[in-house]
XYZ file of C-alpha atoms in Angstrom:
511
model
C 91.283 73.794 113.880
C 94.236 71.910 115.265
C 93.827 68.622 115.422
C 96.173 65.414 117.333
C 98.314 64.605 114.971
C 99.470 67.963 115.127
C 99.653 69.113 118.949
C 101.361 65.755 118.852
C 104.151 67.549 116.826
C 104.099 70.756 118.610
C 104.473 68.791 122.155
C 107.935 67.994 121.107
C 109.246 71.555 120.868
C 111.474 72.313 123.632
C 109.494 74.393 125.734
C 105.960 73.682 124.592
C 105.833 70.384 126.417
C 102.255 71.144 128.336
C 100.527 72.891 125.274
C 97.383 72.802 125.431
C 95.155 72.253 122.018
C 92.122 74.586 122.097
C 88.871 73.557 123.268
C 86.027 76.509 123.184
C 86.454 80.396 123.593
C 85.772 80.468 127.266
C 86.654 77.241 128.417
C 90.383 78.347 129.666
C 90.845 79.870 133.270
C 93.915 80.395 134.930
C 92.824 78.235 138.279
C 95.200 79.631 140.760
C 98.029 80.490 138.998
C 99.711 83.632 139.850
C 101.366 86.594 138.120
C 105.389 86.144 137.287
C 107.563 88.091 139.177
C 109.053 91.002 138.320
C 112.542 91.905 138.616
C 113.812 93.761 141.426
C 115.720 97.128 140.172
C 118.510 99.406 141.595
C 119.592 103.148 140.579
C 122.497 104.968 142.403
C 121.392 107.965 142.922
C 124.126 110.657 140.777
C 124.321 108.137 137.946
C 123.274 108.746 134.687
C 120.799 106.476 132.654
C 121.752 107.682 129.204
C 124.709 105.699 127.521
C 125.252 104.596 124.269
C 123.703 101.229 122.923
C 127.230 99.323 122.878
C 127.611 100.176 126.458
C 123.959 99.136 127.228
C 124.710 95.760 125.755
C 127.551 94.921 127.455
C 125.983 96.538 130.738
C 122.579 93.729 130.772
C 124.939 91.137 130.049
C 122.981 90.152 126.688
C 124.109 86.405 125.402
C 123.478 84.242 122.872
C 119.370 81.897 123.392
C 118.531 85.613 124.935
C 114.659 87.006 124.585
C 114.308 90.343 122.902
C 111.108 92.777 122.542
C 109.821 95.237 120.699
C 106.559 97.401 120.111
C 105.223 98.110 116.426
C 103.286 101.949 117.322
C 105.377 102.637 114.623
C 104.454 100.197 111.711
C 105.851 100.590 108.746
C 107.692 104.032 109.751
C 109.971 101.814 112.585
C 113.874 102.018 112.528
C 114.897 101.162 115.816
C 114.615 97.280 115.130
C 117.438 97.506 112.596
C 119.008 99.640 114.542
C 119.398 97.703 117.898
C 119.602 93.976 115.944
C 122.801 95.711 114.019
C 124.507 96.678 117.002
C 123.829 93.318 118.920
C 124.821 91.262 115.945
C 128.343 92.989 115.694
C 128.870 91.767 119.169
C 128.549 87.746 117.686
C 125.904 87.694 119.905
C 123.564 84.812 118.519
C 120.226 82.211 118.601
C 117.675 85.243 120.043
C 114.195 84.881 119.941
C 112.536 88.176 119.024
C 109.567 88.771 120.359
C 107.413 91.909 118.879
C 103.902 93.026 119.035
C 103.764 92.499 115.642
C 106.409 92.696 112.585
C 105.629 94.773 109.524
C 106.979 94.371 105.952
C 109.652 97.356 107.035
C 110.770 94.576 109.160
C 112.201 92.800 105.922
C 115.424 94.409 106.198
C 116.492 92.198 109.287
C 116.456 88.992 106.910
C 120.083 88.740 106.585
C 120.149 88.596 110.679
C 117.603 85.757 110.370
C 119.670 83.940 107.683
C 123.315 84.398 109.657
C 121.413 82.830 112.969
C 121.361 86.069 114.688
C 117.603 85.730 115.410
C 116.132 81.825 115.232
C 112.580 81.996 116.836
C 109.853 84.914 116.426
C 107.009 85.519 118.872
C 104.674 88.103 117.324
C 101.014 88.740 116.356
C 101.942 89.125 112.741
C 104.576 88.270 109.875
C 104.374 89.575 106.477
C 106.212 89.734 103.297
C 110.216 88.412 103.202
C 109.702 87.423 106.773
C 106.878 85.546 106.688
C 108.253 83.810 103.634
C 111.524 82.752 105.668
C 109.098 81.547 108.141
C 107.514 79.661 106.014
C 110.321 77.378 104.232
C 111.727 76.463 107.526
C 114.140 79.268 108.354
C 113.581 79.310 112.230
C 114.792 76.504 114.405
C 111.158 76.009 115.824
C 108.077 77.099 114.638
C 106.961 80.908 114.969
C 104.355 81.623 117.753
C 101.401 84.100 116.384
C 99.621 85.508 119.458
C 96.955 87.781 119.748
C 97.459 91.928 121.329
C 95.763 90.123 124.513
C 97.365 87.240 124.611
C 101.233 88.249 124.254
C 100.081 90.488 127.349
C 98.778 87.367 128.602
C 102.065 85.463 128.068
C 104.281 88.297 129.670
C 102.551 88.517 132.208
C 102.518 85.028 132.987
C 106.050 84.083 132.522
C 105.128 82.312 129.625
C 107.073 84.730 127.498
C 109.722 85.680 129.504
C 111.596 89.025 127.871
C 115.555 89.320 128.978
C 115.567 93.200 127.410
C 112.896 95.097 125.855
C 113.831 97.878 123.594
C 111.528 100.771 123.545
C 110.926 103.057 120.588
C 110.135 106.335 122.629
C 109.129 109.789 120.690
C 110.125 111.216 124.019
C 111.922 110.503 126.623
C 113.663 112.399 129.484
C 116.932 111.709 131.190
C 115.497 109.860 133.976
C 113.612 107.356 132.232
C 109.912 108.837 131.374
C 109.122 107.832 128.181
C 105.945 109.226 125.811
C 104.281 108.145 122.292
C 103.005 111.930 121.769
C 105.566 114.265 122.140
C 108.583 114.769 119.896
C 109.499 114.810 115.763
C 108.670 110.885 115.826
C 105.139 111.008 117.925
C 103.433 107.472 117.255
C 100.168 108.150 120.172
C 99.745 104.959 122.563
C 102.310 102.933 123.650
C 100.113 100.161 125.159
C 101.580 97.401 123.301
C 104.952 98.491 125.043
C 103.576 98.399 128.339
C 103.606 94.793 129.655
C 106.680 94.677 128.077
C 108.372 97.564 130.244
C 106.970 96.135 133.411
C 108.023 92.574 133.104
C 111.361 92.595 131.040
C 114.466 92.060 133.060
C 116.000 94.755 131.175
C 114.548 97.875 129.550
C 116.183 100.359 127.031
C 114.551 103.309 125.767
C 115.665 104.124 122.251
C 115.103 107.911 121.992
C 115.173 110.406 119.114
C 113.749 113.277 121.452
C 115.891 113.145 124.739
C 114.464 115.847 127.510
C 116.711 117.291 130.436
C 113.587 118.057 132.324
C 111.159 115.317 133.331
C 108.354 114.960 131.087
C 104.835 116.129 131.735
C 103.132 113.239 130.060
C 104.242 110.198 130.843
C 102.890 107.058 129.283
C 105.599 104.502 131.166
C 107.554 105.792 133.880
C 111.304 106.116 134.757
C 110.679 102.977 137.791
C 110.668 100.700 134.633
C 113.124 102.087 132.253
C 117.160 100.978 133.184
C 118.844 102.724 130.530
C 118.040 104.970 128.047
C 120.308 105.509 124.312
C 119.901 108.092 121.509
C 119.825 107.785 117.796
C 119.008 110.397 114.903
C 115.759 109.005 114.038
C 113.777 106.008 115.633
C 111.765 106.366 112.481
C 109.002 108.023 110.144
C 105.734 108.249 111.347
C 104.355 108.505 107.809
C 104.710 104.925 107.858
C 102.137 104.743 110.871
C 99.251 105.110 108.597
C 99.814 102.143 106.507
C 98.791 98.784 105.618
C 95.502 97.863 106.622
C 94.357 101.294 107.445
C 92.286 103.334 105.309
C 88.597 104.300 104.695
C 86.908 102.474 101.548
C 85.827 103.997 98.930
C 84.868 101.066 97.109
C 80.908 100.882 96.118
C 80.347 97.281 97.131
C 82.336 97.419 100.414
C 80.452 100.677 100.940
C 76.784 98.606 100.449
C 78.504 96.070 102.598
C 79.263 98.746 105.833
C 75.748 100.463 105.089
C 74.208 96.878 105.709
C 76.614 96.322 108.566
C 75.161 99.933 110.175
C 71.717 98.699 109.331
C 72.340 95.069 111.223
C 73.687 96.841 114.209
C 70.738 99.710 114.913
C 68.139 97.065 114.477
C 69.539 95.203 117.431
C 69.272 96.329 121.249
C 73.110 96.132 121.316
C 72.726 99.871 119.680
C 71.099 101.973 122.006
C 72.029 105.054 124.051
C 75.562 104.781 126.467
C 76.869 101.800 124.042
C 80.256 100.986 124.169
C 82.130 99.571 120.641
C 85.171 99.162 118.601
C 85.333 99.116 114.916
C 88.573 97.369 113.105
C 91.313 99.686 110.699
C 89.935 97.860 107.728
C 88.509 100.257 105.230
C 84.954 99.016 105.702
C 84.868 98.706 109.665
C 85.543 102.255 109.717
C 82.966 102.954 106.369
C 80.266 101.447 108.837
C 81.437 103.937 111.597
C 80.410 106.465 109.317
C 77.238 104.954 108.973
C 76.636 104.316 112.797
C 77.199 108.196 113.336
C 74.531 109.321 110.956
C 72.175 106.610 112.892
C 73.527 108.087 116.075
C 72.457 111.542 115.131
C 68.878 110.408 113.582
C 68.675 109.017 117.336
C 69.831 111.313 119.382
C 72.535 108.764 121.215
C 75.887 109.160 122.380
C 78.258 106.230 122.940
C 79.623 105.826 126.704
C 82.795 104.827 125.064
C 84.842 103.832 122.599
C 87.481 100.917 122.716
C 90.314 99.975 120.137
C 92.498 101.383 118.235
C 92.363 104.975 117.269
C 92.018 106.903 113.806
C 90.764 110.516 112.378
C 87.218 109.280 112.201
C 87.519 107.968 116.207
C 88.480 111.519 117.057
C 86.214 113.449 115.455
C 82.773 111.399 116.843
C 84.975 112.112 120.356
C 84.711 115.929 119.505
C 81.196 116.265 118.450
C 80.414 114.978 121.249
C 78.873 111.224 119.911
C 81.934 109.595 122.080
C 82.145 110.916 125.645
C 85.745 108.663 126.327
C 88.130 106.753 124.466
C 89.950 104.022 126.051
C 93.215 103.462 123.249
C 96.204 100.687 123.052
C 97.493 102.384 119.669
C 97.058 104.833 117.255
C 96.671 104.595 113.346
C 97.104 108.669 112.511
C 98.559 111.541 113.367
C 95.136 113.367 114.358
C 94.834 110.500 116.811
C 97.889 110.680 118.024
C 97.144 114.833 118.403
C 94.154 114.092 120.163
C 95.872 111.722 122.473
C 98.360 114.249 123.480
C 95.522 117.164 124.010
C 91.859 115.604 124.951
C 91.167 114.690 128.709
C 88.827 111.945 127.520
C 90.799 110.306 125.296
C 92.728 107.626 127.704
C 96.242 105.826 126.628
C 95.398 101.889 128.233
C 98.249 99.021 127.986
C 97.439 95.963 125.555
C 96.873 93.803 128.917
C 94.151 96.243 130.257
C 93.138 96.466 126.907
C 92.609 92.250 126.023
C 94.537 90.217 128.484
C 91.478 87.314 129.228
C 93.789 86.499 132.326
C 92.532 89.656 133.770
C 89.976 91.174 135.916
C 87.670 92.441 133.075
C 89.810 93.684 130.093
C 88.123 96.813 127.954
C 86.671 94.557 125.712
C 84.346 93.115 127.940
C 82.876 95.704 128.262
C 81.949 95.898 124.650
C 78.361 96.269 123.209
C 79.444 95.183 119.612
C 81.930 95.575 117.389
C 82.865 95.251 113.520
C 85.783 93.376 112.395
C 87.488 92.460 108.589
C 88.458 89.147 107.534
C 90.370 87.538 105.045
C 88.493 84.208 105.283
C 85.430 82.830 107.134
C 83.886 79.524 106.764
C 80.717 78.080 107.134
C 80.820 77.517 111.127
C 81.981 81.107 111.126
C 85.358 80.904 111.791
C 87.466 83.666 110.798
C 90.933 83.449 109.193
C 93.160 86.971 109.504
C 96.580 85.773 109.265
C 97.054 83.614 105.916
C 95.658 84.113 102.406
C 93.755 81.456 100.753
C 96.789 79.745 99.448
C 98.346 79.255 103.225
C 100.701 82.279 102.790
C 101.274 84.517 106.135
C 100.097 87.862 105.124
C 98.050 89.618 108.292
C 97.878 89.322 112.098
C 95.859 88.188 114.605
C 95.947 91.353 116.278
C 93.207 92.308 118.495
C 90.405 90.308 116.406
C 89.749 87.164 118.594
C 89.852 89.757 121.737
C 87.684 91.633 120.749
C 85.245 88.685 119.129
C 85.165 87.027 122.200
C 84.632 90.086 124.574
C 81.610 91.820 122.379
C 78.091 90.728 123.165
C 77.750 91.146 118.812
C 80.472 90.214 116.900
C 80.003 91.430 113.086
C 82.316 90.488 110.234
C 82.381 92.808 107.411
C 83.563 91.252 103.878
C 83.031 90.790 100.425
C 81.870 87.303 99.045
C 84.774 87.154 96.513
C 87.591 88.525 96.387
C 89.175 88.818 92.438
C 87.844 85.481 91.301
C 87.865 83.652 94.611
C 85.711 82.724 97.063
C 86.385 84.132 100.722
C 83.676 82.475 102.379
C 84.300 78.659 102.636
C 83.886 75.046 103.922
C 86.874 75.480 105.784
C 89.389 78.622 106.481
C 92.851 77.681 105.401
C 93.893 78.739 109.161
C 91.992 79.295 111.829
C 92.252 82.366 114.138
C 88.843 83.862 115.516
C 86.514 80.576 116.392
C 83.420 80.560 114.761
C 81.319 80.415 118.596
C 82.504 84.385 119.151
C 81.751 85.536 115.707
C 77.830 86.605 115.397
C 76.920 88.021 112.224
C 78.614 88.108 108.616
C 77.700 90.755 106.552
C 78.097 91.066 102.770
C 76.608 92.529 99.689
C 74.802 89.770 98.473
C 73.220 89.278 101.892
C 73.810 88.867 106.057
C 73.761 85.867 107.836
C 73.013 85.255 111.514
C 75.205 82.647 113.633
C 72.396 79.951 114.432
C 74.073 80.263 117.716
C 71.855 83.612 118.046
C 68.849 83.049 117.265
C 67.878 86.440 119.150
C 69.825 88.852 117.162
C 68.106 86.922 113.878
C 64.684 87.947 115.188
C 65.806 91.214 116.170
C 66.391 91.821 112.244
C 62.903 89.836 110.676
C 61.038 92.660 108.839
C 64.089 95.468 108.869
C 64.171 95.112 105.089
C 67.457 93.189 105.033
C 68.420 90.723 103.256
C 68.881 87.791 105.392
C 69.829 84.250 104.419
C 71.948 81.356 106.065
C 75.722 80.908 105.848
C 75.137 77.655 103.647
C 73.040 79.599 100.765
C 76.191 82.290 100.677
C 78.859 79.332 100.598
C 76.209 77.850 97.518
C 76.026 81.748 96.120
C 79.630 82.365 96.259
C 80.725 78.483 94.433
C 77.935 79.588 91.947
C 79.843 83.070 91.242
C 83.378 81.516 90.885
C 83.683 77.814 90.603
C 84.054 75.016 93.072
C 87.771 75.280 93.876
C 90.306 72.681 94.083
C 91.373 71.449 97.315
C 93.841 73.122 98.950
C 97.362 71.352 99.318
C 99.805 72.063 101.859
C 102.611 70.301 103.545
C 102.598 68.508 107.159
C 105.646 70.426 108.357
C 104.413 72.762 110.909
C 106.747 76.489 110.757
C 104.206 78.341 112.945
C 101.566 77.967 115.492
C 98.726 80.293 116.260
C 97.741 80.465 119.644
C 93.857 82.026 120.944
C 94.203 84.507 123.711
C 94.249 82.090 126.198
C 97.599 80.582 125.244
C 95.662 77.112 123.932
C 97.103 76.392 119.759
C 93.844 76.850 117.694
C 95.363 76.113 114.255
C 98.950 75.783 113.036
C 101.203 77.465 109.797
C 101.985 75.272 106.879
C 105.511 75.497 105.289
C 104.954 75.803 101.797
């Protein structure tokens, strides 16, 4: 985790002054601060919200040291990034921070705007591939901030992130404003990560591919929010939704790994009739989803709800009846995003309502367990999601340390190695999930129980598992592959990674 010497660093950023290094999972609490303001809006009546983008620029007064948003529902398939950064960078407009729910490696085609000064800070959950390696040799003028889904929502709606114009992909959108996610040749399903966003930018443009003359039926943000609205061809290809991280394993040992996962979970009182859970879009979270029906079925139980992001599998435990509701901040295929658009019980929730811990209760409170990846853990279970074990930015905090912290079980599904090297250590290269909200790791040379919870370890004595400590799978997995050497990296900081509760739990390395 973040130590002095470093906060010491990042206290010296313009703007970060009062950071806070983090301290424990709960230990945070807003103590009396209030929500920021939101800006007062005006429509003449007979005027006509749809204009073109050059028009819209000019129109919200966009300048150079400006905030801009965006939402990634689309992943991989987005377009409307390149799009709008294009236009505002033919205006010399210059030194923007962009701020996105995440950026995917589609996003690499904005690097010449990075390298010409167009953009010079990021705020995002995740940075991959050409822009994560700008990032990381020192391209921005101060280091990237990696938040979590519930803490950006957190930040927004705080004034800690404060957005000057947010530009909305929207699959539909009517003339007045109303914008959807499910409707229209470029449906992405939830626009929750869009939502905070719309509500507390000064300015917000819907970029449309699917413009309606008559108000929409379904409407995921309404026309109050929306100041202008522009059309384009395509805002992108929603083949590219179901990308990246998602898929469903089909790999033997990551299939032993979910089985034991499923196993770990029924055995516990955590699994019982009315639960409530969310499984990650890694191949083997949603493997042990598989397995959790069949145990559902051998028990008769149906889940009160279901939480997270949504795929296939999601929807069809929702029709058979195993899930009665689905509360869902994005979407990771087009069945979900079908379902979305048709089911009554399947319920479109902002990323705020979803994981802000600013909040009255977000929906992962309410959250009976749930199963989450990792590309590193350590031996105090801490997780590591955003870097590879050589420092380089390759994932995103996402939802994981939300979701960690709100479930009463917190199980981490992953293999002991990984090629030849070891992906449970002394120390994660960075640190992302703490190691006090993460419960059980599972593997396939055997689980281990957080001493921290001692209750769900006797819940599993005599289940037939294979249970050992942390300490003998750090000793199994040195045994398998070697003792590695130290890892190196350099003391100039080129990103920070905040916990939900805006407090800097670990930094990014230029390398």
């Amino acid at each position: 985790m973040v130590d002095e010497k470093y906060m010491e660093q990042i206290r010296k950023v313009p703007g970060w002054e009062t950071k806070q290094a983090f301290s424990g999972a709960y230990n945070a609490h807003p103590e009396g601060s209030r929500m920021a303001p939101r800006p007062v809006k005006f429509f003449r009546p007979g005027t006509d919200k749809v204009k073109s983008l050059d028009y819209i620029l000019d129109a919200i007064g966009l300048k150079d040291g400006m905030t801009i948003s965006f939402h990634h529902c689309l992943r991989n398939g987005d377009a409307v990034m390149l799009y709008v950064v294009d236009a505002i960078a033919k205006k010399g407009i210059k030194d923007l921070t962009l701020s996105a729910s995440s950026l995917s490696k589609v996003q690499d085609c904005l690097l010449p705007y990075f390298e010409s000064g167009v953009i010079t800070a990021v705020d995002t959950s995740g940075a991959r591939s050409k822009l994560g390696s700008f990032i990381q040799k020192g391209g921005l003028k101060k280091p990237a901030i990696f938040r979590t889904h519930g803490g950006r929502a957190r930040a927004i709606e705080t004034g800690e992130l404060h957005i000057d114009a947010a530009f909305i992909a929207a699959p539909a959108c009517d003339r007045f404003g109303n914008l959807n996610g499910v409707e229209g040749k470029s449906a992405c399903g939830s626009l929750g990560y869009a939502m905070p966003d719309a509500e507390y930018a000064d300015h917000v443009i819907a970029v449309t591919d699917g413009l309606s003359d008559i108000p929409l039926d379904y409407v995921s943000i309404p026309q109050t929010q929306v100041d202008y609205v522009t059309t384009v061809d395509s805002i992108g290809d929603p083949a590219g939704i179901a990308t990246g991280s998602i898929r469903v394993s089909k790999n033997p040992a990551e299939l032993l790994i979910s089985r034991y996962a499923a196993q770990v979970i029924a055995a516990t009182p955590y699994f019982h009739d009315n639960m409530v859970f969310q499984f990650g879009s890694g191949g083997m979270a949603i493997a042990t989803a598989g397995y959790i029906r069949q145990e559902m079925l051998k028990k008769n139980y149906t889940a009160a709800a279901g939480v997270g992001g949504v795929s296939g599998f999601h929807v069809q435990m929702l029709k058979e009846g195993l899930i009665k509701t689905f509360y869902d901040p994005q979407d990771f295929d087009l069945t979900a995003i079908d379902s979305l658009r048709t089911d009554i019980k399947h319920h479109e929730i902002s990323a705020s309502a979803y994981a802000n811990p600013f909040s009255a209760c977000p929906y992962v409170n309410m959250l009976d367990f749930t199963v989450l990846s990792a590309t590193e853990i350590d031996v105090d279970f801490n997780v590591n999601v955003l870097t590879d074990s050589y420092g380089k930015l390759l994932g995103a905090p996402g939802g994981h340390p939300d979701a960690a912290a709100g479930a009463q079980m917190t199980l981490i599904t992953m293999p002991l190695l990984r090629g030849r090297l070891p992906m449970l250590l002394d120390h994660v290269t960075t640190v992302v999930t703490p190691g006090e909200s993460v419960d059980v790791l599972v593997t396939e040379y055997g689980i281990a129980v957080n001493p921290r919870r001692p209750d769900i370890a006797e819940c599993l004595k005599g289940k037939g598992l294979t249970l050992t400590s942390i300490e003998a799978l750090r000793e199994k997995a040195v045994k398998l592959s070697g003792k590695a050497s130290p890892l190196e990296l350099s003391d100039k900081i080129c990103g920070v990674v905040e916990y939900r509760d805006g407090s800097i739990i670990d930094v990014i390395h230029q390398l």
